[in-house]
Coordinates of C-alpha atoms in Angstrom, one line a residue:
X7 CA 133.8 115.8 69.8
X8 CA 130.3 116.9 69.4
X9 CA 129.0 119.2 72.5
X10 CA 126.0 116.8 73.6
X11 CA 128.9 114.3 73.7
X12 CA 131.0 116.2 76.1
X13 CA 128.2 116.8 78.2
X14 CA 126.9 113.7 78.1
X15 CA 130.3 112.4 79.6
X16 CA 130.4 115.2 82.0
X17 CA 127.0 113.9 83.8
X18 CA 127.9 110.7 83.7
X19 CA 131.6 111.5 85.5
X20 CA 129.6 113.3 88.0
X21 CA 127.0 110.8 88.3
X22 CA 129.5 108.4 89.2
X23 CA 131.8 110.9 91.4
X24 CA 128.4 111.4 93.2
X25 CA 127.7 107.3 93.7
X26 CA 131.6 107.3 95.0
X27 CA 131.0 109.8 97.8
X28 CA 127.7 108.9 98.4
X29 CA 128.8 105.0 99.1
X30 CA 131.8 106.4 101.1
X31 CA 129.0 108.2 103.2
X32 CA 127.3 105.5 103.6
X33 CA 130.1 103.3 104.9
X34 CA 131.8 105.7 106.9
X35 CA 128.6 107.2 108.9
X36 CA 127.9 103.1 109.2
X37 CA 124.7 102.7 107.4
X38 CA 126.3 99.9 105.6
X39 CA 127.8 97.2 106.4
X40 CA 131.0 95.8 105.2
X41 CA 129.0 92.6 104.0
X42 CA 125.7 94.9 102.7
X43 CA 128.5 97.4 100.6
X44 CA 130.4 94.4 99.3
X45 CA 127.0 92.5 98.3
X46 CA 125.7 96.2 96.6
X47 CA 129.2 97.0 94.8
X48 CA 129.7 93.6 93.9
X49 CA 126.4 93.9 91.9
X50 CA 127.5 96.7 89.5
X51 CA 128.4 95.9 86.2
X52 CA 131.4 97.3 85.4
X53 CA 131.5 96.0 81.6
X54 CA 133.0 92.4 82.4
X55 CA 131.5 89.5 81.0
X56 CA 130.9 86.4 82.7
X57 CA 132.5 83.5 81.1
X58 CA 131.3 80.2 80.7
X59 CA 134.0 78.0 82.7
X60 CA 134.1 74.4 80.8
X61 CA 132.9 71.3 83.4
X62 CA 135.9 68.9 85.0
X63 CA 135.0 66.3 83.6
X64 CA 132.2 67.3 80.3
X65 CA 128.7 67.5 81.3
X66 CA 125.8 66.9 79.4
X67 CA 124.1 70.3 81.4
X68 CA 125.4 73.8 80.9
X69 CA 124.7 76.9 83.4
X70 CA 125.6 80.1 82.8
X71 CA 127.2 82.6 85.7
X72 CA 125.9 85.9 86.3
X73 CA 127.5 88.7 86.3
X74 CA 128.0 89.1 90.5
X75 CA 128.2 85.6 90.5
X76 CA 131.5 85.0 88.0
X77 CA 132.8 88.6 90.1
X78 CA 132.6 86.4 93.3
X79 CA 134.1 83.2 92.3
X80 CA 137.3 85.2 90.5
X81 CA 137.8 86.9 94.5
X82 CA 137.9 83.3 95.7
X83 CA 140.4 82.5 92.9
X84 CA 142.2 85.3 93.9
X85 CA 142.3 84.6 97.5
X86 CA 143.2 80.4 96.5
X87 CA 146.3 82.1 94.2
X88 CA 147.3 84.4 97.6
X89 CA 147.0 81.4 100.1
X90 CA 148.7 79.1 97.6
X91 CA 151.8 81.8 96.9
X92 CA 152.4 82.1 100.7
X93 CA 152.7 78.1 100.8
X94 CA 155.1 78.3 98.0
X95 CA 157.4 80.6 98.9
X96 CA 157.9 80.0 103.0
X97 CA 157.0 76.3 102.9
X98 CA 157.0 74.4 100.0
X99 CA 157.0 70.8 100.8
X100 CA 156.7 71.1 103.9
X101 CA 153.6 70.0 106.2
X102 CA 151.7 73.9 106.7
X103 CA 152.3 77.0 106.2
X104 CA 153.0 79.1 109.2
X105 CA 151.1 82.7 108.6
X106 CA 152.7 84.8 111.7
X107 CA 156.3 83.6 111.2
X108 CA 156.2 82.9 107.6
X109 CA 157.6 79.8 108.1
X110 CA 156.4 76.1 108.4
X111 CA 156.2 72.5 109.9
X112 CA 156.0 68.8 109.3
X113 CA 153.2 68.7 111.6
X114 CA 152.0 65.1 109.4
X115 CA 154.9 63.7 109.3
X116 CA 156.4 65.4 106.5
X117 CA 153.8 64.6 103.2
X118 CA 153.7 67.9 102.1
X119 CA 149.9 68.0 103.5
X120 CA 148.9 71.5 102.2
X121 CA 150.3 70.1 98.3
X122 CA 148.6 67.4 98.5
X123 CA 145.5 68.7 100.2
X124 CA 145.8 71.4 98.0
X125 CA 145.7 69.6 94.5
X126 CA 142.4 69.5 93.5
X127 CA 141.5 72.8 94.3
X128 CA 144.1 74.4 92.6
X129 CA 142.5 72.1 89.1
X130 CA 139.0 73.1 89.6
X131 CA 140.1 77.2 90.2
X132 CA 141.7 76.6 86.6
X133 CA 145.5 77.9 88.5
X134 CA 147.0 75.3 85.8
X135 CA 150.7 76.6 86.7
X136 CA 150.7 76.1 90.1
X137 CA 148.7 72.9 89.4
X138 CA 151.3 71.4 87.3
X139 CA 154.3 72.4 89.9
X140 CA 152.4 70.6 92.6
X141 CA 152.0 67.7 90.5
X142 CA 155.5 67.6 89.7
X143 CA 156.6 67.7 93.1
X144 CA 153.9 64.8 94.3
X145 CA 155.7 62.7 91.3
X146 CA 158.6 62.5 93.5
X147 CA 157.3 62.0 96.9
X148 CA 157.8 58.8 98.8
X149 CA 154.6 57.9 100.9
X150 CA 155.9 54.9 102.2
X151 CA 158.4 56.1 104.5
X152 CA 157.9 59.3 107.0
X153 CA 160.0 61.2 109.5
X154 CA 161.7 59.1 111.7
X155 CA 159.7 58.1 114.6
X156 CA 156.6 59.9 113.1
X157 CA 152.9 57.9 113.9
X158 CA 150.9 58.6 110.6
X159 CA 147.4 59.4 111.9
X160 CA 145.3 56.8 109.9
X161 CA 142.0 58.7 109.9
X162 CA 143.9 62.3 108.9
X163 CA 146.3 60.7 106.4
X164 CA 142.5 59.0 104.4
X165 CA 140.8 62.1 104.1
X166 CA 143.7 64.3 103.4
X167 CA 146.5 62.4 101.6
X168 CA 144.8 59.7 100.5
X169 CA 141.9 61.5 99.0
X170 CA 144.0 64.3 98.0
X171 CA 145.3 62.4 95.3
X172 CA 142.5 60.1 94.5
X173 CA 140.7 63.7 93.7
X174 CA 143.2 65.1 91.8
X175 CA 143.1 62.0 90.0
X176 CA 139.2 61.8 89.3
X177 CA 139.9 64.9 87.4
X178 CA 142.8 64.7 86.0
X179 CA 143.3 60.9 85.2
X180 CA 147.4 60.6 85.3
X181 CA 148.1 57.6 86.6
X182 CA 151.2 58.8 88.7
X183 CA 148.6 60.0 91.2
X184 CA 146.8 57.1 91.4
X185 CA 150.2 55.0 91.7
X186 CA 150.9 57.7 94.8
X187 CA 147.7 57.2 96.1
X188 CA 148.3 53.3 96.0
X189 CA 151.2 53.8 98.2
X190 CA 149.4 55.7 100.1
X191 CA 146.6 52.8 100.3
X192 CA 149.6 50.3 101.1
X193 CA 151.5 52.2 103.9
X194 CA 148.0 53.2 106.0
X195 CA 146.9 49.7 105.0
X196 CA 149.2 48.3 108.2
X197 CA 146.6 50.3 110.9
X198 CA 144.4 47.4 110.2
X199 CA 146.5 44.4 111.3
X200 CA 144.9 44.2 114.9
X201 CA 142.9 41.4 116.5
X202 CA 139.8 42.6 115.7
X203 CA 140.3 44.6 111.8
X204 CA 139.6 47.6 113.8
X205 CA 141.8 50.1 113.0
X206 CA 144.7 51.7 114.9
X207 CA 144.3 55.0 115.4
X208 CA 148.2 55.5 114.0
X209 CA 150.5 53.5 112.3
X210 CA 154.2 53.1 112.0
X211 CA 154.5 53.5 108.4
X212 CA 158.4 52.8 108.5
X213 CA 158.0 49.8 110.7
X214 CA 154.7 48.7 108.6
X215 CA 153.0 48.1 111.6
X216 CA 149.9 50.0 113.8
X217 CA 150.6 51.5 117.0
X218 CA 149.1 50.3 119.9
X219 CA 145.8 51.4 120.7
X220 CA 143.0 50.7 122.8
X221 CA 140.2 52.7 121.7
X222 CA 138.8 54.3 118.2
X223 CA 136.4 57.2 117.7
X224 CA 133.8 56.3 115.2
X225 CA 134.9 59.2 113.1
X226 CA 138.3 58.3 112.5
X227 CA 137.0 54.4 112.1
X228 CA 134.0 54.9 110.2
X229 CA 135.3 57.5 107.6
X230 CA 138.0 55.9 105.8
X231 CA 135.2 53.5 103.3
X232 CA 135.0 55.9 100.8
X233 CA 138.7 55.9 100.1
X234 CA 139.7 52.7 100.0
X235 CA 136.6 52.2 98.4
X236 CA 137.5 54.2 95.7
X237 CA 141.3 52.9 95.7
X238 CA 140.1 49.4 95.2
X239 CA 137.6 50.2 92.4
X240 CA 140.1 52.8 90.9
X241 CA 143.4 49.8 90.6
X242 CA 141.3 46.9 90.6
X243 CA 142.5 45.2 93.8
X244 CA 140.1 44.5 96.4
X245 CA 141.9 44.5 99.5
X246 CA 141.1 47.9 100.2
X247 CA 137.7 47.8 99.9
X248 CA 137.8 44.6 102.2
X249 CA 139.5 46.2 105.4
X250 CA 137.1 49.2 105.5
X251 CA 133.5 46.8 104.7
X252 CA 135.0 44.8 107.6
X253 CA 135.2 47.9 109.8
X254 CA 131.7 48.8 109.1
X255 CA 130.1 45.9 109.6
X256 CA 132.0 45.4 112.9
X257 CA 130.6 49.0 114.3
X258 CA 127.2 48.1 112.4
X259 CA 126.8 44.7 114.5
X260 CA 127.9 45.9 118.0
X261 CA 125.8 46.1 121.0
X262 CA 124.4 49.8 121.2
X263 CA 121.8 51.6 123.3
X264 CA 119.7 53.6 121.2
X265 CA 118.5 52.6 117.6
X266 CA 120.6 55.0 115.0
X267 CA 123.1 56.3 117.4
X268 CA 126.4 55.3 118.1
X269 CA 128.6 56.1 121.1
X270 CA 131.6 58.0 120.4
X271 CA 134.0 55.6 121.1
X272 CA 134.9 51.8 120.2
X273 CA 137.6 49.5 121.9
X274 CA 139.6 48.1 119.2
X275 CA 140.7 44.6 121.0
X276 CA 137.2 43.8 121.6
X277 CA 134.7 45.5 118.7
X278 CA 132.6 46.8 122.1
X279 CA 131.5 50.5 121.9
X280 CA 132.3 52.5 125.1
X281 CA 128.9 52.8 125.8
X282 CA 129.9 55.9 128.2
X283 CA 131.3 57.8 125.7
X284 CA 128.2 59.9 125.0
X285 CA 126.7 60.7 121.7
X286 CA 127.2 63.7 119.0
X287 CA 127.3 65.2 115.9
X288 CA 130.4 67.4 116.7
X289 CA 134.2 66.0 117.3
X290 CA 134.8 62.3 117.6
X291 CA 131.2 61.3 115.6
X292 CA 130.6 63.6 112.8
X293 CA 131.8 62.3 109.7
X294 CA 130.9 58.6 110.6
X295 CA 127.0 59.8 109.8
X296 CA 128.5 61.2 106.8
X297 CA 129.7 58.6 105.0
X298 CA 126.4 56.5 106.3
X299 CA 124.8 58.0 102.9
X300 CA 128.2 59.1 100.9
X301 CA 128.6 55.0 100.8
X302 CA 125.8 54.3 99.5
X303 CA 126.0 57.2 96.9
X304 CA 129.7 55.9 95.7
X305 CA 128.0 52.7 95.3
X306 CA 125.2 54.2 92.8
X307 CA 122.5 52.7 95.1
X308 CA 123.6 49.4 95.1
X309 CA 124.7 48.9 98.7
X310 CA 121.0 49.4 100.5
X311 CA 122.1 48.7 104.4
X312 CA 124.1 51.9 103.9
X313 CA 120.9 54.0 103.3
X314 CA 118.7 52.2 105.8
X315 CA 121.4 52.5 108.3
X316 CA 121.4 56.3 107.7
X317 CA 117.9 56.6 107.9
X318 CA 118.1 55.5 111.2
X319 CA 120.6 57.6 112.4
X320 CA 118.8 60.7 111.0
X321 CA 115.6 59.5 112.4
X322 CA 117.7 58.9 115.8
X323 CA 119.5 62.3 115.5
X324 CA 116.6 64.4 114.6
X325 CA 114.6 63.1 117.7
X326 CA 117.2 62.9 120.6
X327 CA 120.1 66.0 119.5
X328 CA 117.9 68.7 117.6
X329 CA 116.6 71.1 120.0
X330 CA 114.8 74.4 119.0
X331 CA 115.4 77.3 121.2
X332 CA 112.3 79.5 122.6
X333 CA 113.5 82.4 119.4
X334 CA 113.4 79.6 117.0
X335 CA 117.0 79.0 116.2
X336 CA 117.6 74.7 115.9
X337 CA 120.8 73.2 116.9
X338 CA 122.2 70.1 117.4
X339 CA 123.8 69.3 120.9
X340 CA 125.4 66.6 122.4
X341 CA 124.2 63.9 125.4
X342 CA 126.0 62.2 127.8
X343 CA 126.4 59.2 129.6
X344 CA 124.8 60.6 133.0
X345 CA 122.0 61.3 130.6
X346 CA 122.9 65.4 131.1
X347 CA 122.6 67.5 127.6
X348 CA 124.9 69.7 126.4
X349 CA 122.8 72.5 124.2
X350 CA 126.2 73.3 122.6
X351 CA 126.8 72.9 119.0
X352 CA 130.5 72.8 117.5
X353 CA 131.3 74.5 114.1
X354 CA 132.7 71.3 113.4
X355 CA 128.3 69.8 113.2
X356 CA 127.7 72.8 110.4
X357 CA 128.4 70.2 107.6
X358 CA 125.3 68.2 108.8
X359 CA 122.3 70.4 107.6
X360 CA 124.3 70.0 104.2
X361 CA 124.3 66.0 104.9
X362 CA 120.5 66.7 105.5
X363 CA 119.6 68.3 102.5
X364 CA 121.7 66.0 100.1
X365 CA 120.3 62.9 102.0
X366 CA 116.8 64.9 101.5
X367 CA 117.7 65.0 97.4
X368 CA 119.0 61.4 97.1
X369 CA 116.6 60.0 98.9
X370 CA 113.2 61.6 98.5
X371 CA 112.7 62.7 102.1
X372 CA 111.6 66.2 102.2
X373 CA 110.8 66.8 106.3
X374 CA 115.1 66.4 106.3
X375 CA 115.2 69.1 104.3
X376 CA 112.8 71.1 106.7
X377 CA 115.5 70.3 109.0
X378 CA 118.3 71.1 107.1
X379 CA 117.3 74.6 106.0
X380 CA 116.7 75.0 110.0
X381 CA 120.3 74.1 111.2
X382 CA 121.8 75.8 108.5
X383 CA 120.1 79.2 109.3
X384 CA 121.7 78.6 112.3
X385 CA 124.9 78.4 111.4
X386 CA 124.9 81.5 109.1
X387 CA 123.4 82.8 112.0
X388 CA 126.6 82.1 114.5
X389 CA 128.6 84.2 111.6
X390 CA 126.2 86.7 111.0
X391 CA 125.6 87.5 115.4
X392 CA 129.5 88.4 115.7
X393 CA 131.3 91.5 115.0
X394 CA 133.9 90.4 112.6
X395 CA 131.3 88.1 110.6
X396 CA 133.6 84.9 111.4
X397 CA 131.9 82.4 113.3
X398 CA 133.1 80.6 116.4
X399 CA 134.3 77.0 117.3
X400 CA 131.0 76.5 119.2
X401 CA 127.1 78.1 119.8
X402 CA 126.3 78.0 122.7
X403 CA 122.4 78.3 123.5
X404 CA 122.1 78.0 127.2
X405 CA 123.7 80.7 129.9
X406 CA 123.2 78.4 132.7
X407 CA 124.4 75.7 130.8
X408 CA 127.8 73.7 133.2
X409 CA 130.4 73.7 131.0
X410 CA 133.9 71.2 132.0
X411 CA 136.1 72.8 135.0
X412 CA 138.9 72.5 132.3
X413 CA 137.1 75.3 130.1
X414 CA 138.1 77.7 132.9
X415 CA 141.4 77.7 132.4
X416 CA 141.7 77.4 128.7
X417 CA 143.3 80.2 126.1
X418 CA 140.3 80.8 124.8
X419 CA 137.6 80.7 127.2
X420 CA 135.8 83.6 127.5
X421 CA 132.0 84.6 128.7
X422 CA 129.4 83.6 126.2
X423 CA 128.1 86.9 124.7
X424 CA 124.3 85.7 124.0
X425 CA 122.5 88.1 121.7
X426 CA 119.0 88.8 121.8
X427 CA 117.9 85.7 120.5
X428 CA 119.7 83.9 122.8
X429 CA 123.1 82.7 120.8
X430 CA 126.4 83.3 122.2
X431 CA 129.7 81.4 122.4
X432 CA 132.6 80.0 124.8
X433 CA 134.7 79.7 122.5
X434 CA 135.5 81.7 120.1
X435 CA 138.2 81.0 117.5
X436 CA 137.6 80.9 114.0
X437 CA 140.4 78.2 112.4
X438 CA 139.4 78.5 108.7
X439 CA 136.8 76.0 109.1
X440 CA 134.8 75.2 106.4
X441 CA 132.2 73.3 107.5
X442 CA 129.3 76.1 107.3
X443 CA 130.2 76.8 103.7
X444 CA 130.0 73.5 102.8
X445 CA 126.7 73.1 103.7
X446 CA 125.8 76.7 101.8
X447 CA 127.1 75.2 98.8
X448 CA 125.1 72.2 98.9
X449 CA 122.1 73.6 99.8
X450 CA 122.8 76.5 96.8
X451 CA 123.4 73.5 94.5
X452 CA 119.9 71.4 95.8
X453 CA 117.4 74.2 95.8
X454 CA 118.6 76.8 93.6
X455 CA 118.3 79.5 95.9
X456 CA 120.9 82.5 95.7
X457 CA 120.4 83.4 99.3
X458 CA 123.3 80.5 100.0
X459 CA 125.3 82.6 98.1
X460 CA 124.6 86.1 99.3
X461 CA 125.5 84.0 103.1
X462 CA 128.8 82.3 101.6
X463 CA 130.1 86.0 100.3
X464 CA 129.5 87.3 103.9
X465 CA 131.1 85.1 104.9
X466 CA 134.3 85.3 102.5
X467 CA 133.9 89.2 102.8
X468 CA 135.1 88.6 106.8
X469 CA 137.6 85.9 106.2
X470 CA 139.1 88.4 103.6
X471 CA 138.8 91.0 106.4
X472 CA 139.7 89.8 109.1
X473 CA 141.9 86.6 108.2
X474 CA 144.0 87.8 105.4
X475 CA 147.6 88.7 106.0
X476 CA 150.1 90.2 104.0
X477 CA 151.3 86.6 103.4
X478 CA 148.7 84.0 103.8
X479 CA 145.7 83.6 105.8
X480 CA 145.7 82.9 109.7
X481 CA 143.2 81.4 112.3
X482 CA 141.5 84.0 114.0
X483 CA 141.6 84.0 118.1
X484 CA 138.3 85.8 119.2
X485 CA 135.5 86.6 116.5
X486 CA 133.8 89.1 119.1
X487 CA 137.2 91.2 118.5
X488 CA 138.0 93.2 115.6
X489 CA 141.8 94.4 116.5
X490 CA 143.2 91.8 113.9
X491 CA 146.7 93.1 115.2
X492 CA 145.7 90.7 118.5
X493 CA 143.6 87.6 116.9
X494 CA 145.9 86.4 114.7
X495 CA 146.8 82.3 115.3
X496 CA 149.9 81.0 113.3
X497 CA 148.0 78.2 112.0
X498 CA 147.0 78.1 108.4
X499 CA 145.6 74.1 108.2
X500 CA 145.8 72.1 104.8
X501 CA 141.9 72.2 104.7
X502 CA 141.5 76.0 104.1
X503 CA 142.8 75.2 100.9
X504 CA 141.4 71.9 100.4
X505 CA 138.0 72.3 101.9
X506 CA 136.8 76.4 103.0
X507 CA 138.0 78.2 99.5
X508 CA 137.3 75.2 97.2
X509 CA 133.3 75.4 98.4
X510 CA 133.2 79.3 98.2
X511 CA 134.6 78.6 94.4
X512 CA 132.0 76.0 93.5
X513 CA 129.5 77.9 95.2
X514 CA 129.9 81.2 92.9
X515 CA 130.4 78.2 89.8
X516 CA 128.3 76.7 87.2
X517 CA 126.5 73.7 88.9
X518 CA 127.7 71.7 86.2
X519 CA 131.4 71.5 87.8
X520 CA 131.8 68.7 89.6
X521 CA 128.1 67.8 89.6
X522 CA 126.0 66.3 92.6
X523 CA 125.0 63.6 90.8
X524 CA 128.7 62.3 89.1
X525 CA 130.5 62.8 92.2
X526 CA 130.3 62.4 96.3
X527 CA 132.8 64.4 97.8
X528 CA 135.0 63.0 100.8
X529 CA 135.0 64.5 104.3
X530 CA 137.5 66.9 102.8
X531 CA 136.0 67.9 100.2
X532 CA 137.5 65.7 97.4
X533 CA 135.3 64.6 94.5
X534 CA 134.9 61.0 93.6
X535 CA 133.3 59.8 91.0
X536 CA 130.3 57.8 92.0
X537 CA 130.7 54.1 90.7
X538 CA 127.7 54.1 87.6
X539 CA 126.4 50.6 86.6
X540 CA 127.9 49.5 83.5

């Protein structure tokens, strides 16, 4: 070897020996930040060349990854293969996936929840062996028939079950998932045999008949259209699609207070709204605004009274439950019946600035996506305040603020720790959510802006940290803690899988898989193809 060779190489191995300590340095003496030192490494090229991952279904458009980007979506592939192994080995076919015990339940009744969940996320992260076993084992599932004495949660068994399958279908196209998925369709179908065609909010599925019920949340009765929807325009039967239009148009007709929002709750014997029941964003409301817009997406346009009755709602929403907080930070709380507010906003209310901004695309109204980018900051925000990264079940923005008497004596109740712009929490579990992501990935995929990216890998950075196990991931107990040895939950729900990692991996993906404008995913993140005009 030539001398100027041997002491080029020299340099060079202390140049890098030199970068080593010096990042070491760095981290150790705290001048960066797990997040900042992942972001920095993570944008070296080490010789590895991006490829070009092909579109599920072809797309006309091509994009091309860079070289942090395709680095960052093969972690979350990694992390989809080391949730997915711990499911296979201690609970294969069974409901969840129990991280702490390595063990599991039949929590749903015993559909295999996390497979099914699971399906289409395992296609689009290209893990085409464990793909093909799941499939196999769906092919001999019976979904008309549960453990004995089980009630099937209607609203739980759509989004999950239901549109697990249709999903995997819409990108696979074999018809044994869309004959599962039709007896899926049939045995929920029975929820619906009440007085009014309002739901049930459970239903015997091996006595084919609802359980009795008096009162519905507007999320679990207005977020079931898009599946049986789909169902009916996917096997040609109409019924489907019948019992859900029915449904809407029986909460769209009832008596309500305020123009655009609906209370929380609706009495199933008489189609009156509980008009006591408050109104929200958060838990028992949030994906009925949802699929306000994602109906009339499916539908290609062609269903107006979806759109203007979203409109409303946003209008509504915008003016009565987003509040801006004297630092700047806007959030969406709650009101109640005594006309009291609640300036708390659940985790659960992070998917709306993504709502925003896709309504704000689809429809040409740019002051929502003003908004959107607002709320959104926010949310990255309630990640970004707490030591581990992970963000908690609720922001709290008010110190004085009376929470329930039952908070007191909850697990998880702690003092809100406000920061200096005035964010805390009261409670603070992190249960894999995904709901902030979500929103990352479409605002990433509307405006084009990598900052939604650099927010979703500091985010996946602390669910690696902190989350992780040997086996599995686990729900986190307090995000203001970092002894994991203490925080750990055994609790690994189906929609880490389904929902949290699948966003991270299309967020660090070409935009031409599983594009906005072919599909509208459900409230669980499965893609359906929106119905084109012939």
């Amino acid at each position: 070897m030539p001398l100027f060779s041997r002491f080029s190489l020299r340099k060079l191995i202390l140049a890098l020996l030199a970068l080593a300590t010096g990042l070491y340095l760095a981290k150790t003496l705290g001048y960066l930040s797990t997040d900042r030192l992942g972001f920095w490494v993570d944008s070296l090229d080490h010789g590895e060349q991006p490829q070009k991952q092909a579109a599920l279904p072809a797309s006309p458009r091509s994009s091309q990854l860079t070289p942090t980007s395709f680095k960052r979506q093969q972690a979350v592939r990694e992390a989809t293969k080391h949730a997915w192994a711990a499911y296979k080995q201690f609970a294969w076919g069974m409901d969840e996936f129990l991280p702490i015990t390595k063990s599991s339940n039949q929590r749903w009744g015993g559909w295999a929840i996390t497979l099914v969940d699971s399906l289409d996320t395992l296609k689009l992260a290209g893990l085409e062996t464990e793909y093909n076993e799941a499939k196999e084992f769906v092919s001999t599932m019976q979904f008309n028939r549960t453990r004995p004495g089980y009630e099937t949660q209607l609203f739980e068994m759509t989004i999950r079950a239901l549109g697990g399958l249709l999903g995997a279908y819409e990108l696979d196209n074999d018809p044994m998932l869309l004959k599962q998925a039709k007896q899926v369709g049939d045995s929920l179908a029975y929820a619906f045999n009440t007085n009014t065609g309002l739901p049930a909010t459970h239903v015997d599925v091996n006595g084919k008949s609802p359980m009795s019920s008096s009162e519905i949340c507007i999320a679990e009765a207005g977020t079931l259209q898009l599946e049986f929807k789909k169902l009916s325009q996917l096997t040609g039967d109409g019924k489907y699609a019948k019992l859900v239009e029915k449904v809407s148009d029986i909460m769209d007709k009832a008596e309500r207070k305020l123009k655009g929002l609906y209370p929380k709750f609706i009495n199933i014997r008489t189609g009156e709204y509980n008009q006591d029941s408050g109104y929200s964003v958060g838990s028992y409301a949030d994906s009925f605004y949802e699929y306000l817009l994602k109906q009339y997406i499916l539908h290609d346009g062609k269903e107006p009274k979806f759109k203007e009755r979203y409109v409303e709602s946003v209008e509504a929403i915008n003016s009565k439950l987003v509040k801006k907080t004297d630092s700047g930070f806007s959030y969406l709380g709650s009101s109640h019946s005594d006309d009291s507010f609640s300036h708390t906003m659940e985790h659960l209310a992070c998917f709306y600035p993504g709502l925003l901004a896709l309504g704000s695309h689809v429809l040409d109204r740019p002051q929502d996506m003003v908004v959107a980018k607002e709320l959104a900051r926010t949310c990255y925000h309630s990640y970004a305040m707490t030591p581990t990264g992970l963000g908690p079940d609720t922001i709290s923005f008010n110190a004085t603020e009376t929470r329930p008497s039952y908070y007191n004596n909850a697990w998880w109740y702690k003092e809100s720790q406000f920061d200096a712009y005035g964010v805390g929490s009261s409670n603070p579990q992190y249960v894999l959510r995904p709901e902030t992501v979500e929103t990352l990935f479409i605002l990433y995929r509307i405006t084009g802006d990598t900052k939604y990216q650099d927010w979703g890998w500091n985010i996946f950075l602390a669910i690696e940290k902190y989350t992780r196990r040997e086996v599995g991931y686990a729900a986190y107990v307090n995000v203001y803690r970092t002894n994991v040895a203490l925080n750990h939950q055994n609790s690994m729900e189906s929609f880490f899988l389904a929902e949290t990692l699948k966003y991270l991996y299309l967020l660090f993906s070409p935009t031409d898989l599983v594009p906005l404008d072919e599909y509208v995913f459900n409230t669980e993140a499965h893609p359906l193809r929106i119905i084109k005009s012939k």
